[in-house]
Amino acid sequence: MLIVMSHAATKADVEGVVKTIEEMGYQARPMPGKQRTAVGLVGNDGKVDASRLLGLDGVLEVIHVSQPYKQVSREWKSENTIVRLPGWLSIGGDEVVVMAGPCAVETEAQIIESARAVRDAGAVILRGGAFKPRTSPYSFQGLGKKGLAFLKKAKEETGLLIVTEALDPEGVDAVAEVADIIQLGARNMQNFSLLKAAGRTRKPILLKRGIAATITELLLSAEYLLAEGNDQVILCERGIRGFDPATRNVFDLTAVPVVHRLSHLPIIADPSHGTGLRDKVTPMARAAVAAGADGLMIEVHPRPDKALSDGAQSLTPDQFGELMRQCRAIAEVIGRRVAEPAGAAR
Ligand code: PEP
Ligand code: MN
């Protein structure tokens, strides 16, 4: 529920609303906005009797949020959330932000070579997993903390920001020390203790859609993060399980406009996991930008045939350079631009 204050409402009026919400046994989230101040009411599991709030000084109206998720909904907040990253970069505004790099950090040399290659092609964020969620326990599980140290070096060498995955609640703090964005993977979208731990950090979170998750379930998982006080959340469409083995997943690009309608949070697209096949990545990256995605996540490896994970869907640096050129052109057509590395002249 959202309690909308009138323009003439005073600070004391807002405090009065907060106090009453707390007396009713719920939590209050005051939200000073550009057009209006509103106070969100959370902690209810069902309808709340609004009459007590409607009678308070300065209250203009009470809006019942009709969706099962509250704080992530457009009803709760009409303006787009802009996720602020260190430096000049943000996600959710006019710029399309590209994150690229290998599936996994394999060696120091490999991640630094990858970082230089994706930066030279125009990526602004380096991806690479140090902790890898693998379907088989016998597959490469990632370098762990050593991988995080290599990512830190790659950041120092190239100035790229870092996105990397936290696999469990215990690992969140170590990842947060190095990452500018903490990735929560598809297999963990409904790991509620991980969501709560990540929600307690103040780092931006990249939340990937689960392998068989509906958009409502994705938004409810994001709600866990906001409920813990972290509203710096980026959603990611990365394909869902389908019946056709022609591609690894069904890359559901309708999720982009659907999420933009239902939520104020930005959504990026990952056509690498979405398709699983190298030659499908660039066409679907173009389509994602055209669909309005706020960013792309692309797997790039200096030698995809030698990659320890996801080589079949990893682009070579040259292929990634071409993807960037094409996506810049498409972004322009829809009145956006692809974010450029600081100081880049193209
Ligand atoms: C990844 O980004 O390498 C990854 C494991 O992604 P997902 O969780 O979408 O499978
Ligand atoms: Mn991968």
Short mmCIF file of C-alpha atoms and ligand atoms in Angstrom, two decimals:
data_model
loop_
_atom_site.label_atom_id
_atom_site.label_comp_id
_atom_site.label_asym_id
_atom_site.label_seq_id
_atom_site.Cartn_x
_atom_site.Cartn_y
_atom_site.Cartn_z
CA MET A 1 0.00 0.00 0.00
CA LEU A 2 1.13 3.50 -0.84
CA ILE A 3 0.08 6.58 1.09
CA VAL A 4 0.37 9.61 -1.16
CA MET A 5 0.88 12.94 0.60
CA SER A 6 -0.52 16.23 -0.69
CA HIS A 7 1.87 18.93 -1.97
CA ALA A 8 1.13 20.97 1.16
CA ALA A 9 2.01 18.12 3.54
CA THR A 10 4.62 19.06 6.15
CA LYS A 11 7.48 16.98 7.53
CA ALA A 12 5.41 16.48 10.68
CA ASP A 13 2.51 15.14 8.56
CA VAL A 14 4.84 12.57 6.98
CA GLU A 15 6.17 11.61 10.42
CA GLY A 16 2.58 11.21 11.63
CA VAL A 17 1.86 8.75 8.84
CA VAL A 18 5.05 6.78 9.58
CA LYS A 19 4.15 6.59 13.28
CA THR A 20 0.62 5.39 12.57
CA ILE A 21 1.86 2.69 10.16
CA GLU A 22 4.26 1.45 12.84
CA GLU A 23 1.50 1.47 15.47
CA MET A 24 -0.56 -0.69 13.11
CA GLY A 25 2.28 -3.25 13.20
CA TYR A 26 3.72 -2.61 9.72
CA GLN A 27 6.87 -0.93 8.38
CA ALA A 28 6.90 2.48 6.73
CA ARG A 29 9.14 3.50 3.80
CA PRO A 30 8.97 7.26 3.21
CA MET A 31 9.82 8.10 -0.39
CA PRO A 32 10.36 11.76 -1.19
CA GLY A 33 9.77 11.90 -4.97
CA LYS A 34 10.15 14.54 -7.63
CA GLN A 35 6.40 14.99 -8.03
CA ARG A 36 5.08 13.86 -4.67
CA THR A 37 6.06 12.40 -1.35
CA ALA A 38 4.64 8.99 -0.66
CA VAL A 39 4.98 6.62 2.25
CA GLY A 40 5.04 2.92 1.39
CA LEU A 41 3.54 0.41 3.79
CA VAL A 42 5.18 -3.01 3.85
CA GLY A 43 4.99 -6.06 6.03
CA ASN A 44 1.32 -6.83 5.33
CA ASP A 45 0.25 -10.13 3.84
CA GLY A 46 -3.11 -9.08 2.49
CA LYS A 47 -5.36 -6.07 2.59
CA VAL A 48 -4.82 -3.32 5.15
CA ASP A 49 -7.65 -1.16 6.53
CA ALA A 50 -6.84 2.23 5.00
CA SER A 51 -9.45 4.33 6.81
CA ARG A 52 -7.17 5.20 9.73
CA LEU A 53 -4.48 6.49 7.34
CA LEU A 54 -6.88 8.40 5.09
CA GLY A 55 -7.95 10.57 8.02
CA LEU A 56 -4.42 11.75 8.85
CA ASP A 57 -3.24 15.31 8.11
CA GLY A 58 -1.56 15.77 4.73
CA VAL A 59 -2.76 12.47 3.24
CA LEU A 60 -4.08 12.86 -0.31
CA GLU A 61 -4.91 9.28 -1.22
CA VAL A 62 -4.17 5.66 -0.47
CA ILE A 63 -3.24 3.33 -3.33
CA HIS A 64 -3.52 -0.43 -2.98
CA VAL A 65 -0.70 -2.06 -4.97
CA SER A 66 -2.43 -4.76 -6.95
CA GLN A 67 0.67 -6.86 -7.75
CA PRO A 68 2.04 -9.54 -5.39
CA TYR A 69 5.38 -7.69 -5.49
CA LYS A 70 5.20 -4.19 -4.05
CA GLN A 71 8.38 -2.13 -3.95
CA VAL A 72 9.57 -3.31 -7.38
CA SER A 73 6.27 -2.40 -9.05
CA ARG A 74 5.58 0.64 -11.22
CA GLU A 75 2.55 1.32 -9.04
CA TRP A 76 4.95 1.86 -6.13
CA LYS A 77 7.42 4.02 -8.09
CA SER A 78 6.60 5.42 -11.50
CA GLU A 79 10.07 6.77 -12.44
CA ASN A 80 12.73 4.38 -13.73
CA THR A 81 15.33 3.33 -11.17
CA ILE A 82 18.79 4.36 -12.24
CA VAL A 83 21.40 2.06 -10.73
CA ARG A 84 24.49 4.15 -9.98
CA LEU A 85 27.88 2.55 -10.43
CA PRO A 86 31.24 3.92 -9.34
CA GLY A 87 32.48 6.71 -11.60
CA TRP A 88 30.29 8.00 -14.36
CA LEU A 89 28.34 4.87 -15.23
CA SER A 90 24.71 4.09 -14.50
CA ILE A 91 22.20 1.48 -15.69
CA GLY A 92 18.56 2.25 -16.42
CA GLY A 93 18.98 5.62 -18.14
CA ASP A 94 19.56 6.42 -21.82
CA GLU A 95 22.75 4.40 -22.11
CA VAL A 96 22.96 0.72 -22.99
CA VAL A 97 25.67 -0.74 -20.77
CA VAL A 98 27.71 -3.69 -22.02
CA MET A 99 29.33 -6.21 -19.64
CA ALA A 100 31.60 -8.76 -21.27
CA GLY A 101 34.27 -11.32 -20.48
CA PRO A 102 34.75 -15.03 -20.09
CA CYS A 103 32.30 -17.34 -18.38
CA ALA A 104 34.92 -18.15 -15.75
CA VAL A 105 38.16 -16.66 -14.49
CA GLU A 106 40.70 -19.34 -15.45
CA THR A 107 44.14 -17.79 -14.93
CA GLU A 108 45.48 -14.32 -14.21
CA ALA A 109 46.77 -14.01 -17.78
CA GLN A 110 43.44 -15.16 -19.27
CA ILE A 111 41.32 -12.65 -17.35
CA ILE A 112 43.69 -9.75 -18.02
CA GLU A 113 43.88 -10.60 -21.72
CA SER A 114 40.07 -10.85 -21.81
CA ALA A 115 39.66 -7.56 -19.95
CA ARG A 116 41.90 -5.69 -22.38
CA ALA A 117 40.13 -7.22 -25.36
CA VAL A 118 36.60 -6.36 -24.21
CA ARG A 119 37.65 -2.86 -23.13
CA ASP A 120 39.26 -2.21 -26.52
CA ALA A 121 36.01 -3.26 -28.19
CA GLY A 122 34.03 -0.87 -25.97
CA ALA A 123 32.74 -2.86 -22.98
CA VAL A 124 32.63 -0.92 -19.70
CA ILE A 125 32.19 -3.79 -17.24
CA LEU A 126 34.21 -7.02 -17.03
CA ARG A 127 32.36 -10.25 -16.25
CA GLY A 128 33.91 -13.51 -15.13
CA GLY A 129 32.91 -16.07 -12.54
CA ALA A 130 35.25 -16.95 -9.69
CA PHE A 131 32.60 -19.17 -8.09
CA LYS A 132 30.85 -21.18 -10.79
CA PRO A 133 27.46 -22.90 -10.42
CA ARG A 134 27.98 -26.03 -12.54
CA THR A 135 25.40 -28.66 -13.39
CA SER A 136 27.96 -31.43 -12.81
CA PRO A 137 30.09 -31.61 -9.65
CA TYR A 138 32.96 -32.85 -11.86
CA SER A 139 33.01 -29.70 -14.04
CA PHE A 140 35.39 -26.80 -13.34
CA GLN A 141 34.01 -25.04 -10.26
CA GLY A 142 35.96 -21.79 -10.58
CA LEU A 143 39.10 -20.53 -8.85
CA GLY A 144 37.22 -19.15 -5.83
CA LYS A 145 39.03 -16.45 -3.86
CA LYS A 146 42.05 -16.65 -6.15
CA GLY A 147 39.72 -15.79 -9.02
CA LEU A 148 38.48 -12.74 -7.13
CA ALA A 149 42.09 -11.58 -6.68
CA PHE A 150 42.69 -11.95 -10.44
CA LEU A 151 39.54 -9.92 -11.15
CA LYS A 152 40.85 -7.19 -8.86
CA LYS A 153 44.09 -7.13 -10.85
CA ALA A 154 42.19 -6.96 -14.13
CA LYS A 155 40.24 -4.00 -12.78
CA GLU A 156 43.44 -2.22 -11.76
CA GLU A 157 44.98 -2.90 -15.19
CA THR A 158 42.03 -1.80 -17.30
CA GLY A 159 39.78 0.45 -15.20
CA LEU A 160 36.79 -1.76 -16.02
CA LEU A 161 34.16 -2.29 -13.36
CA ILE A 162 33.56 -5.88 -12.24
CA VAL A 163 30.47 -8.07 -12.16
CA THR A 164 30.92 -11.52 -10.62
CA GLU A 165 28.70 -14.12 -9.04
CA ALA A 166 28.12 -14.87 -5.35
CA LEU A 167 27.04 -18.50 -4.97
CA ASP A 168 25.99 -18.58 -1.34
CA PRO A 169 25.20 -16.24 1.58
CA GLU A 170 28.61 -16.91 3.17
CA GLY A 171 30.36 -15.78 -0.01
CA VAL A 172 28.57 -12.46 -0.42
CA ASP A 173 31.00 -10.33 1.59
CA ALA A 174 34.11 -11.64 -0.18
CA VAL A 175 32.51 -11.03 -3.58
CA ALA A 176 31.34 -7.56 -2.49
CA GLU A 177 34.94 -6.57 -1.72
CA VAL A 178 35.92 -6.92 -5.38
CA ALA A 179 32.69 -6.66 -7.35
CA ASP A 180 31.03 -3.42 -8.37
CA ILE A 181 27.94 -5.51 -9.14
CA ILE A 182 27.14 -8.78 -7.36
CA GLN A 183 25.65 -11.33 -9.73
CA LEU A 184 23.02 -13.77 -8.46
CA GLY A 185 22.74 -16.58 -10.96
CA ALA A 186 19.74 -18.24 -12.56
CA ARG A 187 20.04 -21.35 -10.41
CA ASN A 188 19.97 -19.19 -7.30
CA MET A 189 17.12 -16.86 -8.21
CA GLN A 190 14.98 -18.38 -5.47
CA ASN A 191 17.75 -18.98 -2.94
CA PHE A 192 16.03 -16.81 -0.37
CA SER A 193 18.83 -16.74 2.20
CA LEU A 194 21.23 -15.61 -0.56
CA LEU A 195 18.75 -12.93 -1.66
CA LYS A 196 18.46 -11.67 1.92
CA ALA A 197 22.25 -11.58 2.38
CA ALA A 198 22.74 -9.73 -0.92
CA GLY A 199 19.88 -7.37 -0.05
CA ARG A 200 21.71 -6.38 3.12
CA THR A 201 24.75 -5.17 1.17
CA ARG A 202 24.67 -1.76 -0.44
CA LYS A 203 26.23 -3.01 -3.68
CA PRO A 204 24.24 -3.12 -6.94
CA ILE A 205 22.84 -6.60 -7.60
CA LEU A 206 22.41 -8.31 -10.99
CA LEU A 207 19.57 -10.80 -10.56
CA LYS A 208 19.28 -13.35 -13.34
CA ARG A 209 15.98 -14.95 -14.24
CA GLY A 210 15.68 -18.56 -13.09
CA ILE A 211 15.79 -21.37 -15.61
CA ALA A 212 12.06 -22.03 -15.26
CA ALA A 213 10.91 -18.85 -13.54
CA THR A 214 7.96 -16.71 -14.54
CA ILE A 215 8.38 -12.97 -14.71
CA THR A 216 6.24 -12.64 -11.57
CA GLU A 217 8.63 -14.99 -9.75
CA LEU A 218 11.62 -12.95 -10.98
CA LEU A 219 10.03 -9.76 -9.66
CA LEU A 220 9.16 -11.42 -6.34
CA SER A 221 12.81 -12.45 -5.96
CA ALA A 222 13.83 -8.85 -6.65
CA GLU A 223 11.32 -7.82 -3.98
CA TYR A 224 13.43 -9.74 -1.42
CA LEU A 225 16.37 -7.45 -2.24
CA LEU A 226 14.32 -4.27 -1.94
CA ALA A 227 12.64 -5.55 1.22
CA GLU A 228 16.13 -5.75 2.78
CA GLY A 229 16.77 -2.14 1.79
CA ASN A 230 18.79 -2.58 -1.42
CA ASP A 231 17.03 -0.92 -4.36
CA GLN A 232 20.08 -0.99 -6.65
CA VAL A 233 18.83 -3.98 -8.60
CA ILE A 234 19.34 -4.87 -12.27
CA LEU A 235 17.30 -7.75 -13.68
CA CYS A 236 18.62 -10.04 -16.40
CA GLU A 237 16.83 -12.14 -19.03
CA ARG A 238 19.10 -15.11 -19.76
CA GLY A 239 16.75 -17.59 -21.39
CA ILE A 240 14.35 -20.12 -19.97
CA ARG A 241 14.08 -23.88 -20.37
CA GLY A 242 12.13 -24.87 -23.47
CA PHE A 243 11.38 -28.14 -25.26
CA ASP A 244 13.46 -27.54 -28.38
CA PRO A 245 17.12 -28.64 -28.29
CA ALA A 246 17.91 -26.37 -31.26
CA THR A 247 19.15 -23.79 -28.74
CA ARG A 248 20.35 -24.14 -25.14
CA ASN A 249 17.45 -22.02 -23.83
CA VAL A 250 14.53 -20.02 -25.15
CA PHE A 251 15.71 -16.43 -25.07
CA ASP A 252 12.56 -14.65 -23.93
CA LEU A 253 13.02 -11.11 -25.16
CA THR A 254 9.42 -10.22 -24.44
CA ALA A 255 10.58 -10.11 -20.83
CA VAL A 256 12.22 -6.76 -21.59
CA PRO A 257 9.08 -4.75 -22.44
CA VAL A 258 7.01 -6.78 -19.97
CA VAL A 259 9.36 -5.95 -17.08
CA HIS A 260 9.62 -2.32 -18.16
CA ARG A 261 5.85 -2.08 -17.93
CA LEU A 262 5.52 -3.85 -14.57
CA SER A 263 8.59 -2.55 -12.78
CA HIS A 264 10.79 0.53 -12.49
CA LEU A 265 13.94 -1.65 -12.33
CA PRO A 266 16.31 -1.86 -15.31
CA ILE A 267 16.61 -5.13 -17.22
CA ILE A 268 19.57 -6.30 -19.28
CA ALA A 269 19.83 -9.29 -21.63
CA ASP A 270 22.30 -12.17 -21.78
CA PRO A 271 22.09 -13.72 -25.25
CA SER A 272 25.12 -15.94 -24.50
CA HIS A 273 23.29 -18.15 -22.00
CA GLY A 274 20.01 -17.28 -23.75
CA THR A 275 21.03 -19.13 -26.91
CA GLY A 276 24.10 -21.18 -25.94
CA LEU A 277 25.44 -20.95 -29.48
CA ARG A 278 28.12 -18.51 -30.64
CA ASP A 279 26.58 -17.74 -34.02
CA LYS A 280 23.22 -16.83 -32.40
CA VAL A 281 24.67 -14.38 -29.88
CA THR A 282 25.14 -11.35 -32.13
CA PRO A 283 21.70 -11.50 -33.80
CA MET A 284 20.01 -11.82 -30.41
CA ALA A 285 22.16 -9.06 -28.89
CA ARG A 286 20.94 -6.80 -31.71
CA ALA A 287 17.38 -7.86 -31.00
CA ALA A 288 17.80 -7.22 -27.26
CA VAL A 289 19.01 -3.67 -27.83
CA ALA A 290 16.12 -3.11 -30.25
CA ALA A 291 13.70 -4.46 -27.64
CA GLY A 292 14.89 -1.82 -25.17
CA ALA A 293 17.26 -3.78 -22.93
CA ASP A 294 19.21 -1.48 -20.61
CA GLY A 295 22.38 -3.46 -21.14
CA LEU A 296 23.95 -6.65 -22.44
CA MET A 297 25.99 -9.38 -20.83
CA ILE A 298 28.17 -11.17 -23.38
CA GLU A 299 30.62 -14.04 -22.90
CA VAL A 300 33.92 -13.39 -24.67
CA HIS A 301 37.05 -15.56 -24.47
CA PRO A 302 40.41 -14.99 -26.17
CA ARG A 303 40.39 -18.68 -27.22
CA PRO A 304 36.83 -20.03 -26.91
CA ASP A 305 37.87 -23.54 -28.01
CA LYS A 306 40.10 -23.75 -24.91
CA ALA A 307 37.55 -22.26 -22.46
CA LEU A 308 36.96 -24.24 -19.26
CA SER A 309 33.25 -23.41 -19.38
CA ASP A 310 30.72 -22.19 -21.96
CA GLY A 311 33.21 -22.09 -24.84
CA ALA A 312 30.48 -22.92 -27.39
CA GLN A 313 28.65 -19.68 -26.63
CA SER A 314 31.72 -17.46 -26.14
CA LEU A 315 32.61 -14.94 -28.84
CA THR A 316 36.14 -14.22 -29.96
CA PRO A 317 37.28 -10.65 -29.29
CA ASP A 318 36.88 -9.85 -33.02
CA GLN A 319 33.33 -11.15 -33.08
CA PHE A 320 32.59 -9.10 -29.98
CA GLY A 321 33.99 -5.97 -31.65
CA GLU A 322 31.57 -6.51 -34.52
CA LEU A 323 28.67 -7.05 -32.10
CA MET A 324 29.50 -3.72 -30.45
CA ARG A 325 29.54 -1.90 -33.80
CA GLN A 326 26.16 -3.30 -34.75
CA CYS A 327 24.61 -2.61 -31.35
CA ARG A 328 25.80 1.02 -31.41
CA ALA A 329 23.95 1.51 -34.68
CA ILE A 330 20.77 -0.09 -33.35
CA ALA A 331 20.85 1.90 -30.09
CA GLU A 332 21.00 5.11 -32.09
CA VAL A 333 17.86 4.22 -34.04
CA ILE A 334 15.85 3.98 -30.80
CA GLY A 335 17.30 7.17 -29.33
CA ARG A 336 19.82 5.54 -26.99
CA ARG A 337 23.57 5.09 -27.06
CA VAL A 338 25.95 2.37 -25.99
CA ALA A 339 27.98 3.50 -22.95
CA GLU A 340 31.61 4.09 -23.91
CA PRO A 341 34.70 3.55 -21.75
CA ALA A 342 35.90 6.83 -20.19
CA GLY A 343 38.04 8.76 -22.65
CA ALA A 344 37.09 6.59 -25.65
CA ALA A 345 36.99 8.35 -29.01
CA ARG A 346 35.09 6.38 -31.59
C1 PEP B 1 27.04 -17.05 -15.95
O1 PEP B 1 26.76 -15.84 -16.07
O2 PEP B 1 28.14 -17.53 -16.28
C2 PEP B 1 26.01 -17.98 -15.45
C3 PEP B 1 26.31 -19.08 -14.80
O3 PEP B 1 24.77 -17.56 -15.77
P1 PEP B 1 23.32 -18.17 -15.42
O4 PEP B 1 23.19 -18.06 -13.94
O5 PEP B 1 22.39 -17.26 -16.17
O6 PEP B 1 23.30 -19.58 -15.93
MN MN B 2 28.61 -18.98 -18.48
#
